[in-house]
PDB file of C-alpha atoms and ligand atoms in Angstrom:
ATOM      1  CA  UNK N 132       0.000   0.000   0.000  1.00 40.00           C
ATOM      2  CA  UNK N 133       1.347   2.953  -1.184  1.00 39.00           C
ATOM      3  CA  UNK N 134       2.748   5.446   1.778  1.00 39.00           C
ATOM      4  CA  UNK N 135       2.386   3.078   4.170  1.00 42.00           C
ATOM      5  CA  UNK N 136       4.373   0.337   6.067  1.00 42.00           C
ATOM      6  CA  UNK N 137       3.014  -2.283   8.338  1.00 45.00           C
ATOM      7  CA  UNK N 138       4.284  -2.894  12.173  1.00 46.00           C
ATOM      8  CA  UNK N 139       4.691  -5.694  13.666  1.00 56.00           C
ATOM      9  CA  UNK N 140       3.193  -5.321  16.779  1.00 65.00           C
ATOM     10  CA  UNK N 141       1.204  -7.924  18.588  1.00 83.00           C
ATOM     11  CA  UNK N 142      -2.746  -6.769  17.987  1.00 94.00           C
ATOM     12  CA  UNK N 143      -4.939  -8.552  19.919  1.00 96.00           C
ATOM     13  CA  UNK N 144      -7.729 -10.576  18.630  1.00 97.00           C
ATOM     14  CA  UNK N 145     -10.975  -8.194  17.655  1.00 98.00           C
ATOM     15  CA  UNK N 146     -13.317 -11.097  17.667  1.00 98.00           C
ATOM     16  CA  UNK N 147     -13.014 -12.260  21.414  1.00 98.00           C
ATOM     17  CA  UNK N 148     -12.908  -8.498  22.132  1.00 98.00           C
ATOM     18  CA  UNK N 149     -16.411  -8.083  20.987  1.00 98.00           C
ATOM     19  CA  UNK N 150     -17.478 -10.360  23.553  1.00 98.00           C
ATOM     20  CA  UNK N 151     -15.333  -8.712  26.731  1.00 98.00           C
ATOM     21  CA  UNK N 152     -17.479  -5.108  25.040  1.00 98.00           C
ATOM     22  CA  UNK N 153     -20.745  -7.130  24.903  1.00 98.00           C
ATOM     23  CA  UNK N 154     -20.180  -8.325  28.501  1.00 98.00           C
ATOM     24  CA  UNK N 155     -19.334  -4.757  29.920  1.00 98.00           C
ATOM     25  CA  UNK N 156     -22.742  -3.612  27.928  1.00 98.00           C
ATOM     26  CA  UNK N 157     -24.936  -6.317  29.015  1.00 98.00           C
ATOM     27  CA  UNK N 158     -25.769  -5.136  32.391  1.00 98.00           C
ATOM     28  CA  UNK N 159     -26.734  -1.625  31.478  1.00 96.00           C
ATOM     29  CA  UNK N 160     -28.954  -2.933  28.573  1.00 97.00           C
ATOM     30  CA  UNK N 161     -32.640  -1.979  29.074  1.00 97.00           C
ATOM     31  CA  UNK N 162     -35.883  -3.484  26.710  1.00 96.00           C
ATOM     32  CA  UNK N 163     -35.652   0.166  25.102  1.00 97.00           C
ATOM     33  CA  UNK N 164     -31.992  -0.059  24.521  1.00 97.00           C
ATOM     34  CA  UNK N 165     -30.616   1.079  20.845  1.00 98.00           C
ATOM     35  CA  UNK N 166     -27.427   0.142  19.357  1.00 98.00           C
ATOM     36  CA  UNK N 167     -26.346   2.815  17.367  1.00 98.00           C
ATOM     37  CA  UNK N 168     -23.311   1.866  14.898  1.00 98.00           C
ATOM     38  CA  UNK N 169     -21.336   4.824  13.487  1.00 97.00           C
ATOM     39  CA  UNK N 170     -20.364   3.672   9.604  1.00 94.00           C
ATOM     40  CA  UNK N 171     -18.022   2.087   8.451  1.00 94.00           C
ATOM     41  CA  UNK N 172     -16.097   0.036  11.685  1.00 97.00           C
ATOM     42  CA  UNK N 173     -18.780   1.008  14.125  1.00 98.00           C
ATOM     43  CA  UNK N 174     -21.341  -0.862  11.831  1.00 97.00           C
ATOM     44  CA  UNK N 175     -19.231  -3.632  11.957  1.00 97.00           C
ATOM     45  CA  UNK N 176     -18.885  -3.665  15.752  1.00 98.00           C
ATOM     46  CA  UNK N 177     -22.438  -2.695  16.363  1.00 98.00           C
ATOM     47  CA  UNK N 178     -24.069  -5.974  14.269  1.00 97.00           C
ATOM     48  CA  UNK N 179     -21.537  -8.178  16.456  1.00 97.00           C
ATOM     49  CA  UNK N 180     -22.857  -6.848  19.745  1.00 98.00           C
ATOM     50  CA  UNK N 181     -26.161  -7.267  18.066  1.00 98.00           C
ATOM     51  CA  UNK N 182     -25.577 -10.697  17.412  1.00 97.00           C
ATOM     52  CA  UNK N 183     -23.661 -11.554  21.208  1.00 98.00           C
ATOM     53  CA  UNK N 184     -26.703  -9.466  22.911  1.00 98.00           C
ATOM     54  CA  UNK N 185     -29.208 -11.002  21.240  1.00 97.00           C
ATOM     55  CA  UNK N 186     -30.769  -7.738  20.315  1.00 95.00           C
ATOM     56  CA  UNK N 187     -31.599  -8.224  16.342  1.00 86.00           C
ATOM     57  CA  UNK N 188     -33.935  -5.325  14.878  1.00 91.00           C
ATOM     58  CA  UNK N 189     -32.470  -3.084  17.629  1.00 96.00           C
ATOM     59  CA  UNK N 190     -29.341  -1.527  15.954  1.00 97.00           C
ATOM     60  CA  UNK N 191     -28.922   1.657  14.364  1.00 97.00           C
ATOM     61  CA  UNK N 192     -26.381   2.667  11.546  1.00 96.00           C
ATOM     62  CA  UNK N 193     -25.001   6.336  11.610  1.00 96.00           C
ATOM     63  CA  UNK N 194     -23.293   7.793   8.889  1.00 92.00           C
ATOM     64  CA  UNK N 195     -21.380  11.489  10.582  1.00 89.00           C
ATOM     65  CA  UNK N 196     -19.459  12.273   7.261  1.00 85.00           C
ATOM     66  CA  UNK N 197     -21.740  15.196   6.507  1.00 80.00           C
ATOM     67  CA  UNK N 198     -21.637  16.135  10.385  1.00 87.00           C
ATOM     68  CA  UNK N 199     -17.521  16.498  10.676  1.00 78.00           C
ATOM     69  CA  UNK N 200     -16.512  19.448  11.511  1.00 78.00           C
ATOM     70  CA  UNK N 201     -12.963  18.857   9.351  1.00 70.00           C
ATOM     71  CA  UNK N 202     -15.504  17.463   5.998  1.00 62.00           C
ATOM     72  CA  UNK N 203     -14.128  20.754   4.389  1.00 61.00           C
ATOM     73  CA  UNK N 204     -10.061  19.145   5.030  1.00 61.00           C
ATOM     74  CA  UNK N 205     -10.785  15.426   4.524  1.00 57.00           C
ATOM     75  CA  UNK N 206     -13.790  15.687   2.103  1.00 57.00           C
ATOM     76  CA  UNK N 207     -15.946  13.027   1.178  1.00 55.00           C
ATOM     77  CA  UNK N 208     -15.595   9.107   2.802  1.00 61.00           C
ATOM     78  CA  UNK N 209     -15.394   7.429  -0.361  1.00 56.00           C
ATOM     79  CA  UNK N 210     -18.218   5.362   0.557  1.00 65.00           C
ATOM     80  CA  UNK N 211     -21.237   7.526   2.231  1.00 64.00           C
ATOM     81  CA  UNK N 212     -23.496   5.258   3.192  1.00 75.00           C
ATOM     82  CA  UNK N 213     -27.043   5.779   4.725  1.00 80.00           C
ATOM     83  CA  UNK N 214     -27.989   6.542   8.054  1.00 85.00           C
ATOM     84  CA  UNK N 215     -31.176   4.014   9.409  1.00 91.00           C
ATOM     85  CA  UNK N 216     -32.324   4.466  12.697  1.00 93.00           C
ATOM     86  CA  UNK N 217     -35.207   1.473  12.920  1.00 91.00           C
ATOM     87  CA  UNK N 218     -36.765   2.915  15.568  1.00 90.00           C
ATOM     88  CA  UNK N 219     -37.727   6.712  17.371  1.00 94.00           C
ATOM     89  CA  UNK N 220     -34.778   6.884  18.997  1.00 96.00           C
ATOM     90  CA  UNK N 221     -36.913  10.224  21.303  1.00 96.00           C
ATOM     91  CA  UNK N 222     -37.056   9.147  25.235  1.00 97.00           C
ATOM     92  CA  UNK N 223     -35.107   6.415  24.181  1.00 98.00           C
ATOM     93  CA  UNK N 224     -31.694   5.380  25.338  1.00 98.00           C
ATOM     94  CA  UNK N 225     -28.731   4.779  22.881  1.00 98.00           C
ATOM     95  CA  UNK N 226     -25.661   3.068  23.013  1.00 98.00           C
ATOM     96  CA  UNK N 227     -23.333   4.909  20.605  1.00 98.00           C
ATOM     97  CA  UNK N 228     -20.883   1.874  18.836  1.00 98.00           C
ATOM     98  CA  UNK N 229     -17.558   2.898  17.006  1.00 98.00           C
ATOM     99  CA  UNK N 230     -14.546   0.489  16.294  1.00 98.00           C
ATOM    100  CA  UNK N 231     -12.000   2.918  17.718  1.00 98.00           C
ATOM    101  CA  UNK N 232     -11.947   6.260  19.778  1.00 98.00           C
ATOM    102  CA  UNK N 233      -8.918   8.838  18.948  1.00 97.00           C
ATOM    103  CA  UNK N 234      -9.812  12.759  18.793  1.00 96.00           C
ATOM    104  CA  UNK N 235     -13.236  12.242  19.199  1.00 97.00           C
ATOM    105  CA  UNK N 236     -14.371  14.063  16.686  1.00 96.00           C
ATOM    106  CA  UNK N 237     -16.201  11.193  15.157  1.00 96.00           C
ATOM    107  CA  UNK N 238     -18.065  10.935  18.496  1.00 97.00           C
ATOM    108  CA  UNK N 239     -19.119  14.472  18.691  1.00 96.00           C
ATOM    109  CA  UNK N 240     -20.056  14.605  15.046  1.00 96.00           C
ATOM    110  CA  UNK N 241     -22.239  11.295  15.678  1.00 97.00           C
ATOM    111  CA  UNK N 242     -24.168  13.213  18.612  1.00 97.00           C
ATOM    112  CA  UNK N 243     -24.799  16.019  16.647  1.00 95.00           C
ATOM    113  CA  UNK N 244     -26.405  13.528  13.786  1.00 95.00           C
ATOM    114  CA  UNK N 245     -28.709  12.060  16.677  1.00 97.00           C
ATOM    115  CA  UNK N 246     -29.730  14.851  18.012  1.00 96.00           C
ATOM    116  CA  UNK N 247     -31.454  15.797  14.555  1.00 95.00           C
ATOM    117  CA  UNK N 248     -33.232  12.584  14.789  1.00 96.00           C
ATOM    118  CA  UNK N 249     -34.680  13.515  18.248  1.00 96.00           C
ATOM    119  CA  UNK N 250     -33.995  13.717  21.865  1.00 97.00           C
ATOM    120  CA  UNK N 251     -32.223  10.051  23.490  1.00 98.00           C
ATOM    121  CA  UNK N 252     -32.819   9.720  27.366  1.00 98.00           C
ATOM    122  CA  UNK N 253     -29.313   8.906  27.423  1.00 98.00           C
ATOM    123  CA  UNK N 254     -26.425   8.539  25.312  1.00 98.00           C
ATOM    124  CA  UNK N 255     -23.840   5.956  26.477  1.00 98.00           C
ATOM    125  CA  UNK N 256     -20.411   5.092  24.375  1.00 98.00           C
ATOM    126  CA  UNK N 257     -18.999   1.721  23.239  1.00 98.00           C
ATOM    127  CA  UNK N 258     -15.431   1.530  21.885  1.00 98.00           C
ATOM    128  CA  UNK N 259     -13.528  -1.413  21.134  1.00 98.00           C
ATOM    129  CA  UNK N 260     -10.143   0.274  21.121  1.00 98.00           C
ATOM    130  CA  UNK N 261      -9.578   3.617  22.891  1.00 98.00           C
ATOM    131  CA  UNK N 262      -5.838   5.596  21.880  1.00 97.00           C
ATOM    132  CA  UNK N 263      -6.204   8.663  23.679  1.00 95.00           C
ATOM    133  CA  UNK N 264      -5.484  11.750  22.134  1.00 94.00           C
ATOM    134  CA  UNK N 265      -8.566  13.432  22.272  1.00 97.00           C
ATOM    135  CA  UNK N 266      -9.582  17.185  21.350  1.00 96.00           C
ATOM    136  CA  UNK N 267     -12.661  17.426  22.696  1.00 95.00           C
ATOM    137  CA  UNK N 268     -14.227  16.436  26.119  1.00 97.00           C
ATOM    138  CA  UNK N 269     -15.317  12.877  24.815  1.00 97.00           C
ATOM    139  CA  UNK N 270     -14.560   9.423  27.001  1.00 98.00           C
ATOM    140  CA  UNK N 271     -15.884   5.903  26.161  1.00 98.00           C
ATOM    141  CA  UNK N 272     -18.475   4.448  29.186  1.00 98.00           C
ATOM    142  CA  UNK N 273     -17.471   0.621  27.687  1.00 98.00           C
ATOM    143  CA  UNK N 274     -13.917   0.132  26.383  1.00 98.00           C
ATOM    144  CA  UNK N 275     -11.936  -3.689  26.694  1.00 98.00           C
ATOM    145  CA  UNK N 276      -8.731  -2.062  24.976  1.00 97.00           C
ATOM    146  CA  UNK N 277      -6.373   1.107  25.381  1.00 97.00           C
ATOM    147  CA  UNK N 278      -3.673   0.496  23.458  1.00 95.00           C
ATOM    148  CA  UNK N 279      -0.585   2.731  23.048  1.00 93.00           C
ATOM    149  CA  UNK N 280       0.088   4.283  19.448  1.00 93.00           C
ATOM    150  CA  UNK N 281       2.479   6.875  17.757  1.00 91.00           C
ATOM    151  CA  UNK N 282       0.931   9.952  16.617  1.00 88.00           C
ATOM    152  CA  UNK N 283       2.008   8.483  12.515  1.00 90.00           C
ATOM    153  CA  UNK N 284       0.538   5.171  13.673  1.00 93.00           C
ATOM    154  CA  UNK N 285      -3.370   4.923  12.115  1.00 95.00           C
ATOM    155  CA  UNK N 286      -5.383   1.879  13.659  1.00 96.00           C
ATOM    156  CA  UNK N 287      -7.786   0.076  11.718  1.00 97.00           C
ATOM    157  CA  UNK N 288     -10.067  -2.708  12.218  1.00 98.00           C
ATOM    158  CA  UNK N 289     -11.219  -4.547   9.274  1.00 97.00           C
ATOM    159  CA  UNK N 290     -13.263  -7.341   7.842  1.00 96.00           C
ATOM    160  CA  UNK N 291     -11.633 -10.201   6.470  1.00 94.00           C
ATOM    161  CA  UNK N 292     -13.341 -12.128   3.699  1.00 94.00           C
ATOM    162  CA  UNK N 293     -14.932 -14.913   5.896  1.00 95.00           C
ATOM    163  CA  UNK N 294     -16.722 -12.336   7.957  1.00 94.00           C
ATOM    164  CA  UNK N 295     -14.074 -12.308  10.941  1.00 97.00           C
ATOM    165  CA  UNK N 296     -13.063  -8.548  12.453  1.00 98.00           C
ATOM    166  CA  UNK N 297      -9.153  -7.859  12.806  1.00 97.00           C
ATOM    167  CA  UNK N 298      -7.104  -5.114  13.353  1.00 97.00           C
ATOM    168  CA  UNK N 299      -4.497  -4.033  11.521  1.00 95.00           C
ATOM    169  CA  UNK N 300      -1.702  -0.791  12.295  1.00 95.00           C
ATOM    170  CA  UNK N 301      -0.777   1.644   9.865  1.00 92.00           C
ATOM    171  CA  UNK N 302       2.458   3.627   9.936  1.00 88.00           C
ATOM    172  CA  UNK N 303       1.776   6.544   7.938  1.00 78.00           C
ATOM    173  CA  UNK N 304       5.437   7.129   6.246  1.00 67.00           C
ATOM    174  CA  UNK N 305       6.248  11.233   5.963  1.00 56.00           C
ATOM    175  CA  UNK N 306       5.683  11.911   2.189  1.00 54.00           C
ATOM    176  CA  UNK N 307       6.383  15.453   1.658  1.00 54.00           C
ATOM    177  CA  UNK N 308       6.266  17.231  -1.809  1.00 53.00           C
ATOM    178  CA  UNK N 309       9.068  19.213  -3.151  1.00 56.00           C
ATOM    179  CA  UNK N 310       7.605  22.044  -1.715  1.00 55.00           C
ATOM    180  CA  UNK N 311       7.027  20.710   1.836  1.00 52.00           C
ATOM    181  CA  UNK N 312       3.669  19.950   2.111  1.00 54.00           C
ATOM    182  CA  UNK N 313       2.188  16.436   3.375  1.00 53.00           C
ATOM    183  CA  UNK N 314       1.415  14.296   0.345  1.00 50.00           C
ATOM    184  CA  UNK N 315      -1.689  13.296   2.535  1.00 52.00           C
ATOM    185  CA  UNK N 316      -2.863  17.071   3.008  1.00 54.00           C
ATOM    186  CA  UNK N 317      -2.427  17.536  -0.728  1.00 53.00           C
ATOM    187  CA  UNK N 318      -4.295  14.336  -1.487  1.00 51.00           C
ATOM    188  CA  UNK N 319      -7.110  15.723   0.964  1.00 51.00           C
ATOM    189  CA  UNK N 320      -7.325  18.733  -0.463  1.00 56.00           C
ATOM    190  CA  UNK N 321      -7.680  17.673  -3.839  1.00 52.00           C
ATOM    191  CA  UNK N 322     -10.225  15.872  -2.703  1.00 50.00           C
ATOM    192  CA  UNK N 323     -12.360  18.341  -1.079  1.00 51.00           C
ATOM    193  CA  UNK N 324     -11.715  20.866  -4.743  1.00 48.00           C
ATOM    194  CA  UNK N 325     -13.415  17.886  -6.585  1.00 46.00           C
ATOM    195  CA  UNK N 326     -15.846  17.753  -4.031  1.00 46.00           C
ATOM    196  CA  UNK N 327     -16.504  21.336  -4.385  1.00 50.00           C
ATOM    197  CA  UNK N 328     -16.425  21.116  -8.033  1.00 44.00           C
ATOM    198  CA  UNK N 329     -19.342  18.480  -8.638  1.00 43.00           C
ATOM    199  CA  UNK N 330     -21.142  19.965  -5.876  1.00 42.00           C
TER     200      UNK N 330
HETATM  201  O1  LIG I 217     -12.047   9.946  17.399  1.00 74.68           O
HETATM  202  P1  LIG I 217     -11.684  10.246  15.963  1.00 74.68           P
HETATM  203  O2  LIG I 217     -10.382  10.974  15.837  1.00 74.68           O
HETATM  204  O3  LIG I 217     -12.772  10.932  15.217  1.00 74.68           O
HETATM  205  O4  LIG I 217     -11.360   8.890  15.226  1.00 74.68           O
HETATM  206  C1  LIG I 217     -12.115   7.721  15.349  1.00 74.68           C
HETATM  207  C2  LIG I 217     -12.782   7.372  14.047  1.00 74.68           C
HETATM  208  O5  LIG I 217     -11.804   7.230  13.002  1.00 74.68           O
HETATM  209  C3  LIG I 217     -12.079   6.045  12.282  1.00 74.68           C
HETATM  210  O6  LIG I 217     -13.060   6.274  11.310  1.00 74.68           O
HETATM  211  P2  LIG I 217     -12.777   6.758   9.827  1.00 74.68           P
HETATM  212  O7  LIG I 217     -13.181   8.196   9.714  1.00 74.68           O
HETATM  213  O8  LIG I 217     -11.377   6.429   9.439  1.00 74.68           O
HETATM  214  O9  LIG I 217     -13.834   5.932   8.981  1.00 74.68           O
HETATM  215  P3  LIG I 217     -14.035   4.347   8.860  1.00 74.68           P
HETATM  216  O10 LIG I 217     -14.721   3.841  10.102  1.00 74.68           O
HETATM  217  O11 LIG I 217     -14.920   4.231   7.664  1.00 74.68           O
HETATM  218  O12 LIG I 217     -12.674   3.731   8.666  1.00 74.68           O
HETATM  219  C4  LIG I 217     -12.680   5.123  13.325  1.00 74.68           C
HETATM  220  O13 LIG I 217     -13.463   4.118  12.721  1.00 74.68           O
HETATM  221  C5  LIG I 217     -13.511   6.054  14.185  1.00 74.68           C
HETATM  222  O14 LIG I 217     -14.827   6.188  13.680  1.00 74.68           O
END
């Protein structure tokens, strides 16, 4: 992959931490509870707990990337996909589902999102991974995992081809330009002219 290099640090196994987040969940869960996954690893993550928690027909899928408050400096997720909330999600309590918590940006944007949907008696937050880091006043109420990373270091969970969740750790390698600027930024920002473009 171009830019990148794989580590070799040890990951631990995303599967069997699925379970340790469904059993720090389970005793908070109430017959009103909603899953809400934030696209695209939340999803993921949000369907297993689904599945663990028996709570089929009770999970809701969030898309934030209109939401972001840096959509103008990333642009567009290359795959926006739609937001389905199954069921009035006003009076109701939500627990909030993402794969990993960094900035928490993505957290803040996802509140935001629900918010237009209607007023949740509570809000709660699931995270399998949490890195630290943050810029805004976010924390995770269920988290198995805190795991050390370098700033360059990008962790991402993904879903192999028979179905199973892994993670996986990015080292993002310092591509400049001749002039200096991040390859990345530049790659961003051409991203958000096209968007701007076609819009
Ligand atoms: O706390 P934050 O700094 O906002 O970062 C956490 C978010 O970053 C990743 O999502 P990404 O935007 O890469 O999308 P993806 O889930 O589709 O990979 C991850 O899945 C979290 O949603």
């Amino acid at each position: 992959m171009e830019g990148l290099a794989m580590t070799k640090l040890q990951l631990p196994d995303a599967e069997r931490q699925c379970v340790q987040l469904a059993g720090l969940i389970r005793p908070q869960l109430t017959p009103e509870t909603l899953l809400v996954g934030i696209h695209t690893g939340g999803a993921w993550v949000a369907r297993r707990l689904a599945e663990i928690l028996k709570l089929e027909g009770r999970i809701g899928l969030l898309d934030i990337s209109f939401y972001r408050d840096d959509f103008g400096k990333r642009g567009l997720h290359p795959q926006v996909k739609p937001t389905s909330l199954p069921l009035d999600i006003d009076g109701r309590p939500l627990i909030l589902v993402d794969d990993v918590l960094f900035t928490g940006r993505t957290t803040r944007a996802a509140i935001n999102e629900l918010f237009d949907y209607g007023r949740p008696s509570s809000i709660r937050l699931a995270v399998l991974a949490d890195r630290g880091a943050r810029e805004i006043p976010v924390q995770a109420d269920f988290c198995p995992w805190t795991p050390s990373l370098d700033e360059h270091q990008e962790l991402v969970l993904t879903l192999s081809k028979d179905g199973r969740l892994c993670w996986r750790v990015e080292t993002e390698a310092l591509e400049t330009s001749p002039s200096g600027v991040s390859i990345d930024a530049m790659r961003r920002q051409a991203r958000a002219c096209a968007l701007e473009v076609f819009s």
